[in-house]
Coordinates of C-alpha atoms and ligand atoms in Angstrom, one line a residue:
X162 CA -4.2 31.2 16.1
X163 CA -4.1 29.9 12.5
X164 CA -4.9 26.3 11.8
X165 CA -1.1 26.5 10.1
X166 CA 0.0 27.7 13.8
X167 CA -1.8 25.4 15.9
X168 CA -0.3 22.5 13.6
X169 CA 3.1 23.5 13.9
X170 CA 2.7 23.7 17.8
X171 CA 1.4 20.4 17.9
X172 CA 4.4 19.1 15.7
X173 CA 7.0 20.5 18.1
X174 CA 5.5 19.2 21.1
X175 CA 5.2 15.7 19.3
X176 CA 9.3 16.0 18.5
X177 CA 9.6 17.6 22.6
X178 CA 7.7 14.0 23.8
X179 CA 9.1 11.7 21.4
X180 CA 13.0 12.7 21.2
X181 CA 15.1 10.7 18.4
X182 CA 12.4 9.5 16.6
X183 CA 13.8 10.8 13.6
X184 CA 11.6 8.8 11.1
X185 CA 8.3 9.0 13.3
X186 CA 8.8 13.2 13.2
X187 CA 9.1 12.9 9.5
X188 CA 6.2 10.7 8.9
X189 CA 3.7 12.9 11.1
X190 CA 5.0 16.1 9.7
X191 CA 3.9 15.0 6.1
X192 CA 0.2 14.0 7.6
X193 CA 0.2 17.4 9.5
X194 CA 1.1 20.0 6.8
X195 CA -1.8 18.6 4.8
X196 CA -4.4 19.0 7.6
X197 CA -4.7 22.6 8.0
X198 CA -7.8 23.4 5.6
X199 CA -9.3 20.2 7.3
X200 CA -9.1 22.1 10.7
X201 CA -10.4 25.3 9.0
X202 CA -13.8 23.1 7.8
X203 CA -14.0 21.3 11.6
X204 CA -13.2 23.6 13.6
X205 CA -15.0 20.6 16.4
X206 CA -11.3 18.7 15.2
X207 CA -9.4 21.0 17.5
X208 CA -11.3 21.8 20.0
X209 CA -11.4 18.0 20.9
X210 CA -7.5 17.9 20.4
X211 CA -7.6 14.9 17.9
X212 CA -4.8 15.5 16.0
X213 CA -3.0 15.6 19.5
X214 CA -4.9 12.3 20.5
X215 CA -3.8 10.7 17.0
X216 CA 0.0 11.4 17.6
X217 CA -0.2 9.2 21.2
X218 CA -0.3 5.7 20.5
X219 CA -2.8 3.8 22.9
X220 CA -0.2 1.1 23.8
X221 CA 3.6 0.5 23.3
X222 CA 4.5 -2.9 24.1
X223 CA 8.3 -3.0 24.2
X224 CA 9.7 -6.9 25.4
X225 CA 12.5 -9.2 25.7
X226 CA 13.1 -11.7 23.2
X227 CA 15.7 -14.4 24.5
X228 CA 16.5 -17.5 22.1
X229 CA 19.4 -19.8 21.2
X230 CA 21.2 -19.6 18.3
X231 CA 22.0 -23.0 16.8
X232 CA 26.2 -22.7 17.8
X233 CA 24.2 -22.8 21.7
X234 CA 24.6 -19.2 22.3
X235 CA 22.2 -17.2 23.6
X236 CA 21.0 -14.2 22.0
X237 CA 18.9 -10.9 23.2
X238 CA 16.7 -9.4 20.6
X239 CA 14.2 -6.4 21.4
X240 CA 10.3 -7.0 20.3
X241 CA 8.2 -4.3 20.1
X242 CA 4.3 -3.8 19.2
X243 CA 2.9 -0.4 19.0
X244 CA -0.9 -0.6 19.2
X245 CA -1.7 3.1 17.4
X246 CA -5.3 3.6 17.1
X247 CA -8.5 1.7 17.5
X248 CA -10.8 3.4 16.6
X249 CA -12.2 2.0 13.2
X250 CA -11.1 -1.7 14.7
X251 CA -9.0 -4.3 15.6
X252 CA -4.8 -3.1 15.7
X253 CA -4.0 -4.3 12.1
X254 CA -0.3 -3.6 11.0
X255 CA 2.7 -5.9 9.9
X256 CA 5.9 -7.1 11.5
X257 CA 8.9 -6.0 10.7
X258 CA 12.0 -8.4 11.5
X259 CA 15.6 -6.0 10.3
X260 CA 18.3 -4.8 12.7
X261 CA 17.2 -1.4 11.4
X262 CA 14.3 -1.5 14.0
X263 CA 13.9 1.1 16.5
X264 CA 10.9 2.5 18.4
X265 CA 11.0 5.2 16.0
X266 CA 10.6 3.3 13.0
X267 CA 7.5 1.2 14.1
X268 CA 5.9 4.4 15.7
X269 CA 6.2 6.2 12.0
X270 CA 5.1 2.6 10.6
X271 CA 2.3 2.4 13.1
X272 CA 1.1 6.2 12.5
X273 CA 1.6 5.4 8.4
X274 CA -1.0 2.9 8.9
X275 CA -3.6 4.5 10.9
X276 CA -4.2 6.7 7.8
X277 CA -3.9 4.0 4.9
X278 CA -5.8 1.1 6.9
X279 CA -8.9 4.0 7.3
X280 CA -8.5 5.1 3.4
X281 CA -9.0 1.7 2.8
X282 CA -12.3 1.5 4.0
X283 CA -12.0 -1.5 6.1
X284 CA -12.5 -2.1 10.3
X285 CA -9.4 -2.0 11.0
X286 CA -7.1 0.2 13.1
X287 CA -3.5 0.5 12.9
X288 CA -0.4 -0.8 14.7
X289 CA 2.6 -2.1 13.8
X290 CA 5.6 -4.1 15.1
X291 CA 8.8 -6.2 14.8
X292 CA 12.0 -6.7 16.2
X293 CA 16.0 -5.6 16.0
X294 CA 16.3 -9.8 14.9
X295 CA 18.2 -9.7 11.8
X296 CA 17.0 -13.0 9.9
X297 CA 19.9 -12.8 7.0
X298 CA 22.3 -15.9 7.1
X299 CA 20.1 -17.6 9.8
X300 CA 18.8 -21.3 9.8
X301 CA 14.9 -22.0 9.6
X302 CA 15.4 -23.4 13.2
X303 CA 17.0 -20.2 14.5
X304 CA 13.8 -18.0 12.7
X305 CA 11.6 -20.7 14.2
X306 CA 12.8 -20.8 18.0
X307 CA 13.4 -17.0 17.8
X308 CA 9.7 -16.6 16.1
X309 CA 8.9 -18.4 19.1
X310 CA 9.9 -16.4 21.8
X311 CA 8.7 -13.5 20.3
X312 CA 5.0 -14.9 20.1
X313 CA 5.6 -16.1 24.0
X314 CA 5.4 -12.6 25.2
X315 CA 3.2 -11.4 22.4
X316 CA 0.7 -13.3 22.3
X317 CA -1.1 -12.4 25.4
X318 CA -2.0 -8.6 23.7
X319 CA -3.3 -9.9 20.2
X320 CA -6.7 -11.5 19.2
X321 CA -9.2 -11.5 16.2
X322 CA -11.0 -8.4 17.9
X323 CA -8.0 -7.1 19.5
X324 CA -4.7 -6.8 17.6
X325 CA -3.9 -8.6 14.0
X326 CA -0.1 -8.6 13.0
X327 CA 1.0 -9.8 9.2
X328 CA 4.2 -9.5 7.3
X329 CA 6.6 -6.6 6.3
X330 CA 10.4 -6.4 5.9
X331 CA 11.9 -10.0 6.8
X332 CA 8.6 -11.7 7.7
X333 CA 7.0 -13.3 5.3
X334 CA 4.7 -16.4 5.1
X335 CA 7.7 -18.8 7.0
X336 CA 7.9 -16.8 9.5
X337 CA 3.8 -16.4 10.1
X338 CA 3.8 -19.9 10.2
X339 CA 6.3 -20.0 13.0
X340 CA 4.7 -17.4 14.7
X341 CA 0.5 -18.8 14.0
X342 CA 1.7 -22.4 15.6
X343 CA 2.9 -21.0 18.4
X344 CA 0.0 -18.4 19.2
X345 CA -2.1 -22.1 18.6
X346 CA 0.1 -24.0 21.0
X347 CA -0.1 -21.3 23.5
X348 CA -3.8 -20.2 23.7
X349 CA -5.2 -23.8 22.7
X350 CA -7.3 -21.9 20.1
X351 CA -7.2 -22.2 16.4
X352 CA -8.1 -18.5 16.1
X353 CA -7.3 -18.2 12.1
X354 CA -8.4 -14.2 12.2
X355 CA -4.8 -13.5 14.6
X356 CA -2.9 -13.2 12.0
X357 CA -3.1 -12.4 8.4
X358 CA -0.4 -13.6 5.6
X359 CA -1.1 -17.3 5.9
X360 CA 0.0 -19.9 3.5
X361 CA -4.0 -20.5 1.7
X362 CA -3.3 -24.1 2.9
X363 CA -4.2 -23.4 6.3
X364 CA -6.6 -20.5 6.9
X365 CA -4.7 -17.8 4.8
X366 CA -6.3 -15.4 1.6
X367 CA -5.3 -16.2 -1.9
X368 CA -4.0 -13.0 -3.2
X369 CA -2.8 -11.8 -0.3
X370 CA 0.8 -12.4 -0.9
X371 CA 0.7 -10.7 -4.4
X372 CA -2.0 -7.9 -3.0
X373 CA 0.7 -5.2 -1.9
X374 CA 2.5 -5.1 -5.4
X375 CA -0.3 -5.9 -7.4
X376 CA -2.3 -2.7 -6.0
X377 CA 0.3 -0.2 -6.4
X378 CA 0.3 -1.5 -9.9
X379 CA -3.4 -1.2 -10.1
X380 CA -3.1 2.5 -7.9
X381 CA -0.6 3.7 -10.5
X382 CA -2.4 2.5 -13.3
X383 CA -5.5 4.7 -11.7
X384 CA -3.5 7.7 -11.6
X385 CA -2.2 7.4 -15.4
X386 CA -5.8 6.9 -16.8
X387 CA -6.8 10.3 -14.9
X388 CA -4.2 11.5 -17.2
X389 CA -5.6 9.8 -20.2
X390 CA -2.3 7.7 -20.1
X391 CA -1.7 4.1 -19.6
X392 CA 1.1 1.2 -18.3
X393 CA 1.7 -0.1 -22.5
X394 CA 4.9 -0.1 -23.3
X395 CA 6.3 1.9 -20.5
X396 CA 9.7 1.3 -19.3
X397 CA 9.4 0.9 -15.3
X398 CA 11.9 0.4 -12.2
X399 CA 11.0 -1.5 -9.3
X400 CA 13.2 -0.9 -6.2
X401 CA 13.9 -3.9 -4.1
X402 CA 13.0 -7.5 -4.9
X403 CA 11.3 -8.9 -2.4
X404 CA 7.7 -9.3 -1.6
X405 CA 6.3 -6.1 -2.6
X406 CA 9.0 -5.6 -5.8
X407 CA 8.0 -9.5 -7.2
X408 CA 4.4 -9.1 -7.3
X409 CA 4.6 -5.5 -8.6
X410 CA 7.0 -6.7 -11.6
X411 CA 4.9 -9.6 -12.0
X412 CA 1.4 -6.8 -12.6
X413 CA 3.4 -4.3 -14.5
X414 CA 4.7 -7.3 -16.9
X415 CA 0.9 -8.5 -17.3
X416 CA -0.7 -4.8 -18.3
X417 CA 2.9 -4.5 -20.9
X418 CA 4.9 -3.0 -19.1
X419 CA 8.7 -3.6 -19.1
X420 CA 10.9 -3.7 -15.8
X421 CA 14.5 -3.0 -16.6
X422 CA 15.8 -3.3 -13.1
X423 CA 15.3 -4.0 -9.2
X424 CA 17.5 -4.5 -6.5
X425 CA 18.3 -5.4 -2.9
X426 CA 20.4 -3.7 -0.3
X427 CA 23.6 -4.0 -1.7
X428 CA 23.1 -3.7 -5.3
X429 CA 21.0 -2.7 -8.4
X430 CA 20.3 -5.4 -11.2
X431 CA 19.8 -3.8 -14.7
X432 CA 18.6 -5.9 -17.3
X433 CA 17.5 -4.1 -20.0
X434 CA 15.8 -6.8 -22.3
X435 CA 13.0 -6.9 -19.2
X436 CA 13.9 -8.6 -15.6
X437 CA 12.7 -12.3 -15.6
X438 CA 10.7 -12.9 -13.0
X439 CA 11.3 -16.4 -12.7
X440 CA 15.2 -16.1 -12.0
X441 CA 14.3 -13.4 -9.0
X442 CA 11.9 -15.5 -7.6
X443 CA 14.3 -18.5 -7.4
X444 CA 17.0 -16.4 -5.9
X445 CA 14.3 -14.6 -3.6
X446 CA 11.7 -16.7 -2.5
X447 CA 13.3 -20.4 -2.8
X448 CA 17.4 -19.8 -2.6
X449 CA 17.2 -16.6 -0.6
X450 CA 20.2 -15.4 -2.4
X451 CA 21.7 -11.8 -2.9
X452 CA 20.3 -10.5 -6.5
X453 CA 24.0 -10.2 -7.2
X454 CA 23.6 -13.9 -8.4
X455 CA 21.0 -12.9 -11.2
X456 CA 24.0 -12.4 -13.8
X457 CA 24.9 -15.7 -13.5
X458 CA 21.7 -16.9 -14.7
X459 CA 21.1 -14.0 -17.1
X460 CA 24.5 -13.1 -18.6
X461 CA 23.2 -9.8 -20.7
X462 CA 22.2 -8.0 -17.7
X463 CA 24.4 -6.2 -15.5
X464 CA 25.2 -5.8 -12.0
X465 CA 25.9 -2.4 -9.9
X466 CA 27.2 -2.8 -6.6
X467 CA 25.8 0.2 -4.4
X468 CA 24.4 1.9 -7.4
X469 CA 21.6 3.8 -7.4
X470 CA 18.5 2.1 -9.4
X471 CA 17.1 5.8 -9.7
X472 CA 20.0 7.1 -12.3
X473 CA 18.4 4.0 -14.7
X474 CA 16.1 6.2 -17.1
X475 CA 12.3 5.1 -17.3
X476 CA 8.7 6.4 -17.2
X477 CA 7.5 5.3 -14.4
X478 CA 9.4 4.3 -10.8
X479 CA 8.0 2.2 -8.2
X480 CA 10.1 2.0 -4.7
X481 CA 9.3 -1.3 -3.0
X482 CA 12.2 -1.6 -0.7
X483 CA 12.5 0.8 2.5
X484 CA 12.1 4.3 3.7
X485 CA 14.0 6.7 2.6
X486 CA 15.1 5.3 -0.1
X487 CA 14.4 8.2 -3.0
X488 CA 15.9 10.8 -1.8
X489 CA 16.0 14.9 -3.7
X490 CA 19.0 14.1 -6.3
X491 CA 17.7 10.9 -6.7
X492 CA 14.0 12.5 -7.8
X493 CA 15.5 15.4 -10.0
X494 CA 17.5 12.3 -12.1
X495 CA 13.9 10.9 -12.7
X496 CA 12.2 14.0 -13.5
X497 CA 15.0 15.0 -15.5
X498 CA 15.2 11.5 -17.4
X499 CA 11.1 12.0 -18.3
X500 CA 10.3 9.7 -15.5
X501 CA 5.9 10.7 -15.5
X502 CA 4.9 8.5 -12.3
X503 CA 5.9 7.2 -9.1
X504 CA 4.0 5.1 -7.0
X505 CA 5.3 4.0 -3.6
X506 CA 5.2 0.1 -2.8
X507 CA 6.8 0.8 0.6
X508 CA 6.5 3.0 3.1
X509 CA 7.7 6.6 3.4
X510 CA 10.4 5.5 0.9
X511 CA 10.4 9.3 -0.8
X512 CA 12.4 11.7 1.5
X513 CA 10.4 15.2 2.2
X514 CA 13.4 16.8 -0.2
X515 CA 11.6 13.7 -3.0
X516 CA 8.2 14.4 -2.7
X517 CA 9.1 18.6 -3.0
X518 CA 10.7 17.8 -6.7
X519 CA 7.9 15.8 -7.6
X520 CA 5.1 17.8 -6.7
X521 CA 7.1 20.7 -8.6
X522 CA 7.2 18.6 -11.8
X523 CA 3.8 18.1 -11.1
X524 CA 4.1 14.4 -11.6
X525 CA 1.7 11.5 -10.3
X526 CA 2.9 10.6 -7.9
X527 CA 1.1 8.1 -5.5
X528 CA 2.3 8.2 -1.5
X529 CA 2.4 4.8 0.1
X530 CA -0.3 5.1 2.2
X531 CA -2.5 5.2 -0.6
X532 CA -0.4 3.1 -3.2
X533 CA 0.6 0.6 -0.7
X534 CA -3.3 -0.3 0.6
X535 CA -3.8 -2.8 -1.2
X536 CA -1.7 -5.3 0.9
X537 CA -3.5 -4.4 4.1
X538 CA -6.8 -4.6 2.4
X539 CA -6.3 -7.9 1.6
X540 CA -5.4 -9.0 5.0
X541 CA -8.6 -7.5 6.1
X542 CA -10.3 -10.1 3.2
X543 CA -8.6 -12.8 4.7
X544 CA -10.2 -11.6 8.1
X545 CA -13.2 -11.5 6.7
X546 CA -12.8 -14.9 5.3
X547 CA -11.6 -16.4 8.7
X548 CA -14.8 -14.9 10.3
X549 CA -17.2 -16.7 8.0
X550 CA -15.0 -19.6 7.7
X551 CA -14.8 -19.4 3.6
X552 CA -12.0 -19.4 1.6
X553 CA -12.3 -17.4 -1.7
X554 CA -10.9 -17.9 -5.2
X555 CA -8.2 -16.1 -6.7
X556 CA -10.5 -14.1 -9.1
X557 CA -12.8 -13.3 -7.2
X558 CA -10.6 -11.8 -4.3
X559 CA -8.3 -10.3 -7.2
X560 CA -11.5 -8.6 -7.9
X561 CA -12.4 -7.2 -4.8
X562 CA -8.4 -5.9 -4.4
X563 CA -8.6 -3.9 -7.8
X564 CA -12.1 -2.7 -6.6
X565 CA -10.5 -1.5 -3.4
X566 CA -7.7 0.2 -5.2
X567 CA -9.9 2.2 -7.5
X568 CA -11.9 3.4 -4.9
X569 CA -9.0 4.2 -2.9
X570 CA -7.7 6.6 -5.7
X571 CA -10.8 7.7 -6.5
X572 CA -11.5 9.2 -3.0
X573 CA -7.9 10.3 -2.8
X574 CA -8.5 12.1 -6.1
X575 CA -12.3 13.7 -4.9
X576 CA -10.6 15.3 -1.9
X577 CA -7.2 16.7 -3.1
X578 CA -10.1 18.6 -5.3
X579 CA -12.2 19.4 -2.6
X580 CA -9.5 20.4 -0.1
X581 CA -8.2 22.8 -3.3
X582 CA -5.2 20.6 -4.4
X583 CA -6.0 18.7 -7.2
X584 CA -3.8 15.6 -8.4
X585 CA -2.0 15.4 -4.8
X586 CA -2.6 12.3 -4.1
X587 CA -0.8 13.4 -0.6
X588 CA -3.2 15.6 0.4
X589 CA -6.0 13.5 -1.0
X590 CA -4.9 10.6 0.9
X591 CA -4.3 12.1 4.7
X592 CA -7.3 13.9 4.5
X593 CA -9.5 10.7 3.6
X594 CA -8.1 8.5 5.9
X595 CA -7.8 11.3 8.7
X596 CA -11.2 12.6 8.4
X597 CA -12.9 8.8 9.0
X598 CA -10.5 8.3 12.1
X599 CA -11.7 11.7 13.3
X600 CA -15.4 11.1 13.2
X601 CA -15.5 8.1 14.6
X602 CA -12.6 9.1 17.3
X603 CA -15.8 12.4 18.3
X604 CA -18.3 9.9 18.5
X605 CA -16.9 7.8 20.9
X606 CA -16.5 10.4 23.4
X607 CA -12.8 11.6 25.0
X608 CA -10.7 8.0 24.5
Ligands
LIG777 P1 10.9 -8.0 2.0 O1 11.6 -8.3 3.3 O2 10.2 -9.1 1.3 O3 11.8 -7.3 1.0 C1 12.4 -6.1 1.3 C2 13.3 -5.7 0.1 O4 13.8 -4.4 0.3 C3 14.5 -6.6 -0.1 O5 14.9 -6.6 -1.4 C4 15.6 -5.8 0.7 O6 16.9 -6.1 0.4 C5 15.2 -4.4 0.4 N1 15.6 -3.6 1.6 C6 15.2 -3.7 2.8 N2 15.8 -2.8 3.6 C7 16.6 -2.1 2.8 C8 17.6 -1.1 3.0 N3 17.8 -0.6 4.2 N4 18.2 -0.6 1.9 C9 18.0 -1.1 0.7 N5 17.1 -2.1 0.4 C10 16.5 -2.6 1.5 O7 9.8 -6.9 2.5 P2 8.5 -6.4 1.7 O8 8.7 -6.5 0.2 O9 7.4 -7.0 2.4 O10 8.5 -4.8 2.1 C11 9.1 -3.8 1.3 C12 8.5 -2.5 1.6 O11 7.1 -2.5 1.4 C13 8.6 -2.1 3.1 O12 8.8 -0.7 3.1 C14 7.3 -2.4 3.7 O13 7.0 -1.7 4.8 C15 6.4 -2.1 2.6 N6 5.1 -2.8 2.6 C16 5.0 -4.1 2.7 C17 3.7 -4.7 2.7 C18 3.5 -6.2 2.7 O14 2.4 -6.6 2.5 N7 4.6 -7.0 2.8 C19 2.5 -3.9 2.6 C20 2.7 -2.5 2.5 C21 4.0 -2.0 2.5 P3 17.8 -7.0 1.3 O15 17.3 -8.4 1.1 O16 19.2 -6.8 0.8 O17 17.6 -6.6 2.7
LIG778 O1 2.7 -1.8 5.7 C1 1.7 -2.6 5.5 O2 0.6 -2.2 5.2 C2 1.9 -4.0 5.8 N1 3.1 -4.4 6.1 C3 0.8 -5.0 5.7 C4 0.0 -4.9 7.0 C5 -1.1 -6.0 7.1 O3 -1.7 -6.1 8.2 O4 -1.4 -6.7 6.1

């Protein structure tokens, strides 16, 4: 049977044993249809079924989360934690808090971040988690008794050296703080290593909050200069504008680069003399407004409800807001408006129709996994820091996150040529971060 085969047959049998996981079967067939050549060089891969062993998570926590809304009603949420692979160290993944949230999207979340956390070099395994809890229009005391509950049942499976949740979509350092007390309250241990995403006041990393948007700035600058290009004077888009989208407009603005737009669920802001940063972090991070109200602060610009941000012409496009979120007509209007990079702040946001146009225009284009380390690398500083009880400067740990970013495209870059696909950062990527799951997943023995 060809390695091709023998992938294929493991991809059905993940879609037989994981039914209506829709996002989870896309986000393992991309992995798989790079891994073939891998299998051809290790043939010792197969035989000791690890891609089959990858695909299983070790643990699915799925639990009740009961609170009280502040009317007195009760309310019923659904937590879940999926505790992927261990293999390189403790579960490290975010939460994700967005009535979105299925099992299916934090298995292809959790199985997104097995790869990345291993490209980045770091201990850490991968996991991820979250709830269906929608935190739009809710009160801090509703976020805080529901972050509660959630951290009542969860916090019996997490621990420095066992599992390490952070932020992602609708959990960001208010919500850690909820979640931290009560993990404190509960064990009677100030165990600063249990979760990552801290406010620097009280155990976290600086950096950390801008590390996810500042690397894919840094990662897409990497993939220009391989090109002999660079970020001066380019006109950028930035989908979203929440974590990820802020710090990534605030990078691209530092190396000259202009961000003509952003956006949030419902609507695309298009300001043309260059976004200002301040007004979307008032509205974002203090206000927690829709971007709708930018215009009232910034007259010039315009706002597109349900628009897509993609039509906006540029040279280089970063989505920062969710999967699926670029999809194939959306990628031909890039191409076709001379777009030359894409770099993915979030996860899987490029459908498989997406990626197809881009690796045909043979643009660089940098898959989350790789683009998107940089946040989870950081959150592995801030372990590091909570282990020896030190607290670094901003500098220094800005630093050690570029560091980590150029060495993540650099190995991404070494094996896309080795593996015979040079400047596919897809390839390049899976095969890094599989390979170093793989070795150490053979030398552990059949776990
Ligand atoms: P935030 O909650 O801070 O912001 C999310 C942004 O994306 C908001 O502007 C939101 O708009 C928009 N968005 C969310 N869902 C949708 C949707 N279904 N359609 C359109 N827009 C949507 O999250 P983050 O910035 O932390 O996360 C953004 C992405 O980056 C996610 O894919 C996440 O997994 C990924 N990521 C995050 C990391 C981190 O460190 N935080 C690390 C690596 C990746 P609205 O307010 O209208 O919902
Ligand atoms: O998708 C991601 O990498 C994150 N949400 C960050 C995970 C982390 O543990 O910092």
């Amino acid at each position: 049977m060809s390695a091709e085969t023998a992938i294929e047959s493991i991809f059905q049998q993940v879609v037989r044993r994981n039914p209506g996981e829709d996002e989870f079967h896309q986000a393992v067939h991309e992995v798989l249809e790079t891994l073939g050549p891998v299998l051809v060089k290790h043939p010792e891969y197969a035989e000791h079924k690890i891609i089959e062993r990858i695909c299983e998570p070790e643990r699915q926590i799925i639990f009740r989360v009961p609170w009280q809304d502040d009317n007195g009603h009760v309310q019923i949420n659904r937590g879940f934690r999926v505790q992927f692979n261990s293999a390189l160290g403790p579960y490290k993944g975010g939460l994700r808090f967005h009535p979105s949230v299925y099992l299916g999207i934090i298995k292809f979340l959790g199985f997104e971040q097995i790869f990345k956390n291993a490209l980045t070099g770091m201990p850490i395994g991968g996991a991820k988690g979250g709830s269906d809890f929608d935190p739009k229009g809710r009160s801090d005391g509703e976020v805080m008794r529901f972050c509660q509950s959630f951290m009542t049942e969860l916090h019996r499976h997490l621990g420095e050296y066992t599992d390490v949740p952070a932020g992602d979509i609708g959990v960001g350092a208010r919500e850690i703080g909820f979640l931290f007390g009560q993990y404190k309250r509960i064990t009677n241990r100030y165990e600063s290593g249990v979760l990552t995403g801290k406010n620097p006041h009280w155990g976290g990393s600086l950096v950390r909050r801008e590390a996810t948007g500042y690397g894919t700035v840094f990662f897409v600058d990497e993939m220009l200069r391989a090109r002999g290009q660079s970020l001066e004077g380019r006109t950028c888009l930035v989908s979203g504008s929440g974590n990820v989208a802020i710090y990534a407009i605030e990078k691209l603005e530092e190396l000259g680069a202009k961000v003509v737009a952003c956006s949030d669920s419902n609507g695309v802001i298009h300001d043309p003399d260059g976004i200002s940063l301040e007004t979307v972090k008032q509205l974002k991070e203090i206000e927690r407004r829709r971007i709708s109200d930018y215009i009232k602060h910034r007259p010039r610009a315009k706002y597109h409800a349900g628009a897509s941000i993609w039509d906006i012409p540029c040279d280089v496009a970063l989505p920062c807001a969710t999967q699926n979120e670029l999809g194939e007509t959306a990628a031909r209007r890039l191409v076709a408006n001379g777009c030359i990079a894409v770099a993915e702040g979030a996860n899987m946001p490029t459908t498989p129709g997406g990626i197809r146009v881009f690796e045909e225009a043979r643009i660089a284009y940098g898959p989350g996994k790789a683009a998107n380390a940089g946040g989870v690398a950081t959150s592995a500083l801030e372990m590091q820091q909570n282990a020896s009880r030190d607290a670094w400067t901003f500098e220094y740990t800005e630093k050690r996150l570029h560091a980590i970013m150029r060495d993540i495209h650099g190995r991404c870059f070494e094996a896309a040529e080795e593996f015979g696909s040079p400047g596919n950062y897809i390839v390049g990527a899976n095969i890094t971060g599989f390979r170093r799951v793989a070795e150490a997943m053979l030398a552990f023995g059949l776990i």
